[in-house]
CSV table of C-alpha atoms and ligand atoms in Angstrom, one decimal:
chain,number,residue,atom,x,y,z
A,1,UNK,CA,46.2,32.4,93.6
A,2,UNK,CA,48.4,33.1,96.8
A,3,UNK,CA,49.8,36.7,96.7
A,4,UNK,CA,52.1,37.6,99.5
A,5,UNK,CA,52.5,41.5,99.5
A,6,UNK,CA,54.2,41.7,103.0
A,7,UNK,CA,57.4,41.5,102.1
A,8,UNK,CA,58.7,44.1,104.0
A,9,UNK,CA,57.5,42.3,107.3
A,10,UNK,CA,60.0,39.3,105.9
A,11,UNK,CA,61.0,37.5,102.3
A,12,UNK,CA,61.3,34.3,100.9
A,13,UNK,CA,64.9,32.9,100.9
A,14,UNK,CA,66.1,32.3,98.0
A,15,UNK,CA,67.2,29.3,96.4
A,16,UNK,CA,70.6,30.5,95.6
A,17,UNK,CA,71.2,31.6,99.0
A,18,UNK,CA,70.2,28.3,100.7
A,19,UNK,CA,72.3,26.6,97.9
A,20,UNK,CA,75.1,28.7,99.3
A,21,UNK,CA,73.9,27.9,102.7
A,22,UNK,CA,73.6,23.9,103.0
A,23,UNK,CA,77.0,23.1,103.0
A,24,UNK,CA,77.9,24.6,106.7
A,25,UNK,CA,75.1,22.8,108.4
A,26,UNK,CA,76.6,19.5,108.1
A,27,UNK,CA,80.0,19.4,105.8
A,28,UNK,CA,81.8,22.5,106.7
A,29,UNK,CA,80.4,23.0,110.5
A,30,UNK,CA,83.3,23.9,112.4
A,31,UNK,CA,83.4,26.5,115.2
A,32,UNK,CA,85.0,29.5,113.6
A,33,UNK,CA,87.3,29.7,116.6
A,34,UNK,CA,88.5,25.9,116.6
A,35,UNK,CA,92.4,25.9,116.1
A,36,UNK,CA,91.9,22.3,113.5
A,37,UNK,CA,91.4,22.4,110.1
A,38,UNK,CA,87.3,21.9,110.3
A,39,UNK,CA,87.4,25.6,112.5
A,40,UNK,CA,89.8,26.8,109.6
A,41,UNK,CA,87.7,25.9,106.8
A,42,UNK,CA,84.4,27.5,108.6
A,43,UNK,CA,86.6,30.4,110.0
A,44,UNK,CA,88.1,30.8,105.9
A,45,UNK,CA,84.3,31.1,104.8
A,46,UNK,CA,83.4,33.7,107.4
A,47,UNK,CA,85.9,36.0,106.3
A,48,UNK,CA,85.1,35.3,102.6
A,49,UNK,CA,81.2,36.2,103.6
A,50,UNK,CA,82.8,39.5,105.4
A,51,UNK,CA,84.9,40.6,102.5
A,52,UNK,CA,81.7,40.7,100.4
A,53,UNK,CA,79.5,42.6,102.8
A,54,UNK,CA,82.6,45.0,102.9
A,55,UNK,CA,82.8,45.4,99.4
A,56,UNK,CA,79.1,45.9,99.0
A,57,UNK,CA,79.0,48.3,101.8
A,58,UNK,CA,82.2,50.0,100.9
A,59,UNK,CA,83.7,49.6,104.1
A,60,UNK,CA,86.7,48.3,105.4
A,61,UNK,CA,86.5,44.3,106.7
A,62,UNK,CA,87.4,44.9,110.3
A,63,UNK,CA,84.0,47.3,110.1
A,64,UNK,CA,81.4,44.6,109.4
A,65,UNK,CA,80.3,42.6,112.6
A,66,UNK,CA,78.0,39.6,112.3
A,67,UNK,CA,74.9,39.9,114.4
A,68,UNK,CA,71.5,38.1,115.5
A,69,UNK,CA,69.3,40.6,113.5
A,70,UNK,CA,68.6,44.0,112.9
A,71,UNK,CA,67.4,44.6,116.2
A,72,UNK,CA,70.7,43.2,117.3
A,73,UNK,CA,72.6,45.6,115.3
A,74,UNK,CA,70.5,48.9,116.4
A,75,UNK,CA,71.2,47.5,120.2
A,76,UNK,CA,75.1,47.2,120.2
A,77,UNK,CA,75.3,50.3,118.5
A,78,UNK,CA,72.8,52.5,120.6
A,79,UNK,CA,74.1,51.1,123.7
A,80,UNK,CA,77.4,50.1,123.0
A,81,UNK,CA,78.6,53.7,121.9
A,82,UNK,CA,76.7,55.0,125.4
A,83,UNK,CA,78.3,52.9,127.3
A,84,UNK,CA,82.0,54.2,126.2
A,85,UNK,CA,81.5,57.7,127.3
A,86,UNK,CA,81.8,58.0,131.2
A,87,UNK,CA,78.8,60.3,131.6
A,88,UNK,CA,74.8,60.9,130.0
A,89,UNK,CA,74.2,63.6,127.6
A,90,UNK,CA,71.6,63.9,125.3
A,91,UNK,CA,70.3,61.6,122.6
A,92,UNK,CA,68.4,62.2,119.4
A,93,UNK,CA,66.4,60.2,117.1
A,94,UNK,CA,63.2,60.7,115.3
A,95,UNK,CA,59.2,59.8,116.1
A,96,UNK,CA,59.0,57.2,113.4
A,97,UNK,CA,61.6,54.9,114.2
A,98,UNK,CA,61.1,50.9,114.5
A,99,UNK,CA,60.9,49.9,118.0
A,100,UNK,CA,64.4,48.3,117.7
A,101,UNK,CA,65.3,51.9,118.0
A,102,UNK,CA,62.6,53.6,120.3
A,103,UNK,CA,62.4,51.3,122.6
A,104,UNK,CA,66.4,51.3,123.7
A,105,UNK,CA,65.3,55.4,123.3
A,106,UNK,CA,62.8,55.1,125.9
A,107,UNK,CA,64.8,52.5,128.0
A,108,UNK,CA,67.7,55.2,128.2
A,109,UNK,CA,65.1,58.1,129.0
A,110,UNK,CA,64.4,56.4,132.2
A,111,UNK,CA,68.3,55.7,132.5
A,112,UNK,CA,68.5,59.2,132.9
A,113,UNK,CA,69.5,60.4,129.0
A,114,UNK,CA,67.7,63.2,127.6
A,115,UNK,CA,66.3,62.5,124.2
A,116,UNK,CA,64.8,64.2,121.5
A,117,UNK,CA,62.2,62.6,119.2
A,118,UNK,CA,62.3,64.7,115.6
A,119,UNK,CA,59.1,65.3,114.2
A,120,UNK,CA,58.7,64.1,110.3
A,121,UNK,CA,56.0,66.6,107.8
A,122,UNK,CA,53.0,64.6,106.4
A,123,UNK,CA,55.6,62.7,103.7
A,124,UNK,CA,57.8,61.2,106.6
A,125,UNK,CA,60.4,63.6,106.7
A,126,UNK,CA,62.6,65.3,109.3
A,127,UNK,CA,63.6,68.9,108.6
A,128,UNK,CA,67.1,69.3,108.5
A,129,UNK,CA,66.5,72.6,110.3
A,130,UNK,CA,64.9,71.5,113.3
A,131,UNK,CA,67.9,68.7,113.3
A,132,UNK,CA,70.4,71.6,113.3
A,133,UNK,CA,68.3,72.7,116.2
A,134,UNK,CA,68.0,70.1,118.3
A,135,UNK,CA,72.1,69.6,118.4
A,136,UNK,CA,73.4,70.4,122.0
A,137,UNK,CA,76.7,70.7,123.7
A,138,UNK,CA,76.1,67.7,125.2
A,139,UNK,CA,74.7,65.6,122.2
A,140,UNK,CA,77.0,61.8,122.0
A,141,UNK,CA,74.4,60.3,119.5
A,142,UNK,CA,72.1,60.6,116.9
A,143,UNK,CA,70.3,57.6,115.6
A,144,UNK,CA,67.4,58.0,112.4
A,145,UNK,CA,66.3,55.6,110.1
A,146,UNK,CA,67.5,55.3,106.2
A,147,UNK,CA,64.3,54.0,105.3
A,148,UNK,CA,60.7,53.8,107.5
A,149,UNK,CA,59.5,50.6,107.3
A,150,UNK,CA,55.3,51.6,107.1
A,151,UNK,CA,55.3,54.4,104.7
A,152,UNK,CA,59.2,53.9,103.0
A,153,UNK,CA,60.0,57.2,103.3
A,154,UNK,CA,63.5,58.1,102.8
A,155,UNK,CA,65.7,60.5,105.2
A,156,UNK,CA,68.6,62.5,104.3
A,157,UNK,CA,71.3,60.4,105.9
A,158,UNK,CA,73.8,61.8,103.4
A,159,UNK,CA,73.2,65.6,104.5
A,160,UNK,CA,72.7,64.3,108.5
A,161,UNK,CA,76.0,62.5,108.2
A,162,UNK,CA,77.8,66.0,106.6
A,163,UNK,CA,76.3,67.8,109.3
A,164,UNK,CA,77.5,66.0,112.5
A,165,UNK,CA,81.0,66.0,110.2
A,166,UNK,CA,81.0,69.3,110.3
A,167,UNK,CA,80.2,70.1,113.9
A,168,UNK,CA,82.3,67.4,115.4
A,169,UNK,CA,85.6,69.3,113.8
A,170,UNK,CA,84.7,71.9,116.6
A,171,UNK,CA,84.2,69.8,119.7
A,172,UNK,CA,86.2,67.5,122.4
A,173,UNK,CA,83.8,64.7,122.5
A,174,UNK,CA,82.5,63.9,118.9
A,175,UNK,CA,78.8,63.0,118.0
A,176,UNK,CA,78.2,59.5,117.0
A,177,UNK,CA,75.8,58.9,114.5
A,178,UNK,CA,73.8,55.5,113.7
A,179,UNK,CA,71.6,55.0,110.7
A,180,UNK,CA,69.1,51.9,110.8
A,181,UNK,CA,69.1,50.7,107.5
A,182,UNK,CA,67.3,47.5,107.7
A,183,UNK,CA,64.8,48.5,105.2
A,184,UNK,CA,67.1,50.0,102.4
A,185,UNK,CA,69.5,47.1,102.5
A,186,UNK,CA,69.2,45.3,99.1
A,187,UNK,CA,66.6,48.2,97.6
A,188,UNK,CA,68.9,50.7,97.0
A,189,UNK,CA,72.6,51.3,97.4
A,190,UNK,CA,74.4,51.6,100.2
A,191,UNK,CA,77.6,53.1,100.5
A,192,UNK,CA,78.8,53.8,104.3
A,193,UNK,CA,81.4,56.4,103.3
A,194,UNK,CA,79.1,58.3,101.1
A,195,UNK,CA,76.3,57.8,104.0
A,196,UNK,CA,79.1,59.5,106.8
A,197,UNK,CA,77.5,57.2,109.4
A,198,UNK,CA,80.0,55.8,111.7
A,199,UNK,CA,77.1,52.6,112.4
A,200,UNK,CA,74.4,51.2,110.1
A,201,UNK,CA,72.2,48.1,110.8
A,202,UNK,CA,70.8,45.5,108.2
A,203,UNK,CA,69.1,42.0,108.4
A,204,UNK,CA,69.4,39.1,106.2
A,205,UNK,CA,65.8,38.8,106.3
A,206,UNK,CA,64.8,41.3,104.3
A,207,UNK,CA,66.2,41.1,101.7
A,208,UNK,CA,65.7,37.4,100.5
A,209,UNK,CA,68.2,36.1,103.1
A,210,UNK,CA,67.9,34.0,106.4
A,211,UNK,CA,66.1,34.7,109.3
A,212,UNK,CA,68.3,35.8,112.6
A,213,UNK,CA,71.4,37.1,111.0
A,214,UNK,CA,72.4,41.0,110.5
A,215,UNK,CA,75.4,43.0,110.1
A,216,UNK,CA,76.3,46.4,112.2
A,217,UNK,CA,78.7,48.4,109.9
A,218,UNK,CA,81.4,50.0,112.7
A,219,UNK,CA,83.6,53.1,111.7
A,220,UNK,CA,87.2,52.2,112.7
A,221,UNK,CA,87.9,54.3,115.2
A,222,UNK,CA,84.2,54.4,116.7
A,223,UNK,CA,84.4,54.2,120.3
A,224,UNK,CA,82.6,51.6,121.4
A,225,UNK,CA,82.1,49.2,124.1
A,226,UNK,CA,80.5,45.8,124.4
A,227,UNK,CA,77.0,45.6,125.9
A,228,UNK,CA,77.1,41.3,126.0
A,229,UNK,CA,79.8,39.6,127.5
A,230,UNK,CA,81.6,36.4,126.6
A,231,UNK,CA,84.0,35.3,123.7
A,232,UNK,CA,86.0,37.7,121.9
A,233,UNK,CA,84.3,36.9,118.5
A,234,UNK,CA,83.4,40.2,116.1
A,235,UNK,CA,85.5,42.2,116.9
A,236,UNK,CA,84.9,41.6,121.1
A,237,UNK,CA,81.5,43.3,120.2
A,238,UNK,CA,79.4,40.5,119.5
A,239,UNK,CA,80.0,36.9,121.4
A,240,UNK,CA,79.0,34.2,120.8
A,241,UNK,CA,80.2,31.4,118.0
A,242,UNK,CA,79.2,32.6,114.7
A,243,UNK,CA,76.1,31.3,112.9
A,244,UNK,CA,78.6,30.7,109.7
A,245,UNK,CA,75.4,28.8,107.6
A,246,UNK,CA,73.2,32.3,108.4
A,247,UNK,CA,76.3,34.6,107.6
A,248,UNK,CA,76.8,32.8,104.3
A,249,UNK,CA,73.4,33.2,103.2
A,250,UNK,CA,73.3,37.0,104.3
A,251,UNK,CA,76.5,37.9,102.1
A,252,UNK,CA,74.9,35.7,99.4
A,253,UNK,CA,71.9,37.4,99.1
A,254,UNK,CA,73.0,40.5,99.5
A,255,UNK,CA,75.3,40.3,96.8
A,256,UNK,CA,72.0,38.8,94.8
A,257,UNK,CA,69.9,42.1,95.9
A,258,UNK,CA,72.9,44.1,94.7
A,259,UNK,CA,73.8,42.2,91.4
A,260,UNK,CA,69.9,42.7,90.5
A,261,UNK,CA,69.4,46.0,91.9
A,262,UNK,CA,68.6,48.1,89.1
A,263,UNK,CA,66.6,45.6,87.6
A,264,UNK,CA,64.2,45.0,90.8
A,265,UNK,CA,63.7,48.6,91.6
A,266,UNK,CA,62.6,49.3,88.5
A,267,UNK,CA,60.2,46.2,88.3
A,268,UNK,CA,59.0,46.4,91.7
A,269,UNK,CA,58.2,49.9,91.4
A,270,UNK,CA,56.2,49.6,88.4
A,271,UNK,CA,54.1,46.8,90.6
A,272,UNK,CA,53.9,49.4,93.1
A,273,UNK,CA,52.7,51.9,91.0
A,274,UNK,CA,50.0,49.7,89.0
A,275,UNK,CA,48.7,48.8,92.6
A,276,UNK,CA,48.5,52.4,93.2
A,277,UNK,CA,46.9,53.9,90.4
A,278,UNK,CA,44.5,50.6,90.0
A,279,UNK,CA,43.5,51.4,94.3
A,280,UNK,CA,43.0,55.4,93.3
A,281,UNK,CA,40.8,54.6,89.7
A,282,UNK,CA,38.9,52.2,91.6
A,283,UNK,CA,38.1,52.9,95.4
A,284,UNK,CA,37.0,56.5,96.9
A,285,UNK,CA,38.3,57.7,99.6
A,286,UNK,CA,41.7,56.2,99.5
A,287,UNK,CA,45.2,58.2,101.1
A,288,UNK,CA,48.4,57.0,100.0
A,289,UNK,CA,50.5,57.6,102.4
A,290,UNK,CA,54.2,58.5,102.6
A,291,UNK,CA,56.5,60.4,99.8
A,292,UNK,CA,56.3,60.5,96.6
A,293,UNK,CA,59.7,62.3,96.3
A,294,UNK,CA,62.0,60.5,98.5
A,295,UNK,CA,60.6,56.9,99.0
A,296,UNK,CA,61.4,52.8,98.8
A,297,UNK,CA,60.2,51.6,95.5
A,298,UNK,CA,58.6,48.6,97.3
A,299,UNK,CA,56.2,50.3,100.0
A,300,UNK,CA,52.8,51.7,99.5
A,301,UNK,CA,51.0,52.6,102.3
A,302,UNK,CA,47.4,53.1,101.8
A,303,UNK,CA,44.2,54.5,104.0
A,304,UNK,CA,40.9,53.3,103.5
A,305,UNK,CA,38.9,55.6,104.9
A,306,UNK,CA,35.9,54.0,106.8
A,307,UNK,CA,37.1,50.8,107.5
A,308,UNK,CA,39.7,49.0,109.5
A,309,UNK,CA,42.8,47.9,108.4
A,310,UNK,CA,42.9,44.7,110.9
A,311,UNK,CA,39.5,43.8,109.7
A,312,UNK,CA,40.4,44.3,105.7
A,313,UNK,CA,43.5,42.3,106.2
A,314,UNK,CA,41.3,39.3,107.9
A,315,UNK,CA,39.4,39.8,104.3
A,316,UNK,CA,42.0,39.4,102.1
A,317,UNK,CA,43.5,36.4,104.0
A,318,UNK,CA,40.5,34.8,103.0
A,319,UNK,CA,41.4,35.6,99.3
A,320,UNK,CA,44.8,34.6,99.9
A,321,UNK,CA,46.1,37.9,99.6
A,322,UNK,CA,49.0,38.5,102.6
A,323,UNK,CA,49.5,42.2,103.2
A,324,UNK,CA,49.9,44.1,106.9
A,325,UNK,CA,49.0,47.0,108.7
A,326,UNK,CA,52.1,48.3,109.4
A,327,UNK,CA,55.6,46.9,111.6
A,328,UNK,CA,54.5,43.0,111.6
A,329,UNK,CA,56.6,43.8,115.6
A,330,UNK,CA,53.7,46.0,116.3
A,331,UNK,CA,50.5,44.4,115.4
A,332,UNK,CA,47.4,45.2,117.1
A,333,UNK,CA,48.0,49.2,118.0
A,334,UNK,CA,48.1,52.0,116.2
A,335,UNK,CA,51.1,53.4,113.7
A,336,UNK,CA,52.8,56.2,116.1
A,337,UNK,CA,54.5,56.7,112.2
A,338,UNK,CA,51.1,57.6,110.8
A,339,UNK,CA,50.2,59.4,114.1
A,340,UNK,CA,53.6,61.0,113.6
A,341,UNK,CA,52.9,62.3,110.0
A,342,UNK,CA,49.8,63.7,111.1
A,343,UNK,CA,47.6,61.3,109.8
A,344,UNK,CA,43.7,61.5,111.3
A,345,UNK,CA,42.3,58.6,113.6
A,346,UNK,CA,40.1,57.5,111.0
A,347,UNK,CA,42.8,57.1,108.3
A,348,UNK,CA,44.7,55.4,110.8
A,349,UNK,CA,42.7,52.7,111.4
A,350,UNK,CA,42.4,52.1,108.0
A,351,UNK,CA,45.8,51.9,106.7
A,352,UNK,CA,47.3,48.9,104.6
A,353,UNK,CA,50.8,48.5,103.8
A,354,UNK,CA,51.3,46.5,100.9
A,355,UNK,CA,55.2,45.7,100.4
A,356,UNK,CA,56.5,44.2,97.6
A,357,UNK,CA,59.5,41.9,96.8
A,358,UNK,CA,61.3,40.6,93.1
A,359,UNK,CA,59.1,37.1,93.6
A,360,UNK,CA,55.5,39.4,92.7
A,361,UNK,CA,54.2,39.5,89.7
A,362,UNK,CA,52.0,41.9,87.5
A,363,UNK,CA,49.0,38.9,87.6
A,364,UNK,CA,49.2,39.0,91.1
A,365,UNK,CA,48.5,42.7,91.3
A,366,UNK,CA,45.8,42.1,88.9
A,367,UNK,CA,44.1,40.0,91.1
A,368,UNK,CA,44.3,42.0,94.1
A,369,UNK,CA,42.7,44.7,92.4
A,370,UNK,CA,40.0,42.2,91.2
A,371,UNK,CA,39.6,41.8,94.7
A,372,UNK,CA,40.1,44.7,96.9
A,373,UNK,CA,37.3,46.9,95.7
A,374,UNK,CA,34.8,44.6,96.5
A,375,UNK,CA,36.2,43.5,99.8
A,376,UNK,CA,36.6,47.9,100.7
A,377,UNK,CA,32.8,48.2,99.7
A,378,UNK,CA,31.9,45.4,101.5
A,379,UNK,CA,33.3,46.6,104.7
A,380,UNK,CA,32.3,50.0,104.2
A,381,UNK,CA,28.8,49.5,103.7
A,382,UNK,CA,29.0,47.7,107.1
A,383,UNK,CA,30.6,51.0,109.1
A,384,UNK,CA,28.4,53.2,110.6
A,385,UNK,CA,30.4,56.0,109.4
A,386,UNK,CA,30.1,55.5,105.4
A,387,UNK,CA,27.7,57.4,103.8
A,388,UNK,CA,28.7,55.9,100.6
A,389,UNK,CA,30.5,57.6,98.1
B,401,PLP,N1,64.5,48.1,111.9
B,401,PLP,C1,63.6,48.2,110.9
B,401,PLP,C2,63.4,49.5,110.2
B,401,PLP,C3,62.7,47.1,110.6
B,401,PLP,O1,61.8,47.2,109.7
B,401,PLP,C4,63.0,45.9,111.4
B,401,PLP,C5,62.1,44.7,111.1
B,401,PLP,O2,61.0,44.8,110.7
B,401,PLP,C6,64.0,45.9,112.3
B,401,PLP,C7,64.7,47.0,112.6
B,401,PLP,C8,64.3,44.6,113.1
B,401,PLP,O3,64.9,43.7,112.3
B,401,PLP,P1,65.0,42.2,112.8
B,401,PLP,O4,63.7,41.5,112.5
B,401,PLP,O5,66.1,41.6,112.0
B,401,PLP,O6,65.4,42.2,114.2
């Protein structure tokens, strides 16, 4: 049996969405911006594919941009709202983001923009407290994730977006808020305007569609400027000729993820929790990690004390079992989100994160819990540090 539990690093497309798909590659493959009827037909199915993400995000058309990918999306929005204010200021986000977000965090710390990570308690969580905080006169933007992609956790987006509402009534230059969604898209709903985010990020990827297409979700009204120059496609924010066989797939399986979305969450948590409860009955000295409050039904995070992770993953591949140690982007050092939830060295190294998608099955999870306590004990009984137990 081949069980793939990492399907939060990517998913399978599915066959309805490259059904959808296979016509623009080589019947309807004009260029969206041809004046003849070929560009017409593929420009007629672009909009078509926007109208849907609108819809499904509950934003307006002229909001949805098409992108490369996620990291795409987080990009134009970090530094395309920067870039529209004449001056630096100060920039907040939090410790656990994905790199698509730290990094252009630490890039602009060196640009000269003072930032401030927000640290998250032991479930993942920022305190809304220290957010209020952390707000300064000179604040232009505040970017934290809907979802973390190791642990799942949740943030209060909702509460964060009501916040900055609030403040920005008060001030000259408003504070811009960005929400990188990537994760959440097609788990659990998204609504922008409930949200209050004037920019949100997803990726096709995720959630059963194709690889190297996302969406950024602009507020009218945002102020924005273009950080890549060229054609004046998406809204002048994103040139380039549009990848209309990608696009179609991403509005297709999004509306899939949503169409199905009660019906998934509830089976892929229940995999999720038989995983869990079969790990804990099973094998000592096990941490799940993450919350059990506010969390992705399809992330469990899990520390095996005494081993580690890159050598029980090398394990499992043997037994067909795919599952990773965290961001498949940051393979081969340490979580900073584990660091960041206070997590010891030890159960560091040995954290696991099994992610789940609608394609896994209860059999499958039988079998990895056929499997995984012998391959822990294995390990353990090799690590100078076990004493048994
Ligand atoms: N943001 C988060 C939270 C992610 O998990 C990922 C991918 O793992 C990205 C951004 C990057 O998305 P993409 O691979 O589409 O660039």
């Amino acid at each position: 049996m081949k069980v793939y539990l990492d399907n939060s690093a990517t998913t399978a497309v599915d066959e309805s969405v490259v059904d959808e798909m296979l016509p623009y590659f080589s019947k309807i493959y004009g260029n969206a911006s041809s004046f003849h009827s070929f560009g017409r037909d593929a420009k007629m199915a672009l909009e078509k594919a926007r109208i849907k993400v609108a819809e499904i995000l509950n934003a307006e058309t002229d909001e949805i941009i098409f992108t490369g990918c996620g990291t795409e999306s987080d990009n134009i929005a970090i530094f395309g709202t920067l870039n529209s204010f004449n001056k630096k200021g100060h920039i907040i986000t939090t410790k656990i983001e994905h790199h698509a977000v730290l990094y252009c965090f630490e890039h602009l710390q060196k640009l000269g923009y003072e930032t401030t990570y927000l640290n998250v308690d032991k479930t993942g969580r920022i305190s809304i407290d220290e957010f209020k905080k952390s707000i300064r006169d000179d604040t232009l933007l505040v970017s934290i994730m809907h979802a973390n992609n190791e642990v799942g956790t949740l943030q209060p987006i909702e509460e964060i977006g009501s916040i900055i509402k609030e403040i920005n009534k008060t001030r000259k230059d408003k504070i811009y808020f960005h929400t990188d969604a990537v994760q959440s898209a097609g788990k659990i709903k998204l609504d922008v305007k409930k949200l209050g985010v004037d920019y949100l990020a997803i990726s096709a990827h995720k959630f059963n569609g194709p690889k190297g297409v996302g969406v950024l979700y602009k507020k009218r009204g945002s102020n924005i400027s273009s950080i890549m120059f060229g054609g004046h496609h998406e809204n002048n924010l994103r040139p380039g000729t549009e990848n209309i066989p990608c696009i179609m797939g991403l509005a297709k399986a999004l509306e899939n993820s949503v169409n199905s979305l009660e019906k998934n969450y509830s089976n892929i948590l229940s995999l999720r929790n038989k995983l869990r409860d079969g790990i804990i009955k099973k094998i000592p000295n096990v941490l799940i990690n993450g919350s059990d409050e506010y969390f992705l039904p399809n992330i469990l995070n899990v520390s095996f004390n005494f081993i580690e992770g890159e050598s029980l993953l090398a394990r499992l591949d043997a037994k067909q079992i795919a599952a990773s140690t965290g961001s498949a982007c940051a393979t081969g050092s340490l979580s900073h989100v584990l660091a960041a939830l206070g997590i010891d060295a030890l159960a560091i190294q040995g954290a696991i994160r099994f992610s789940f998608g609608h394609n896994n099955t209860a059999e499958e999870i039988d079998y990895v819990l056929e499997v995984l306590p012998e391959t822990v004990e294995g390990l353990r009984k090799m690590s100078p540090l076990w004493k048994g137990g």
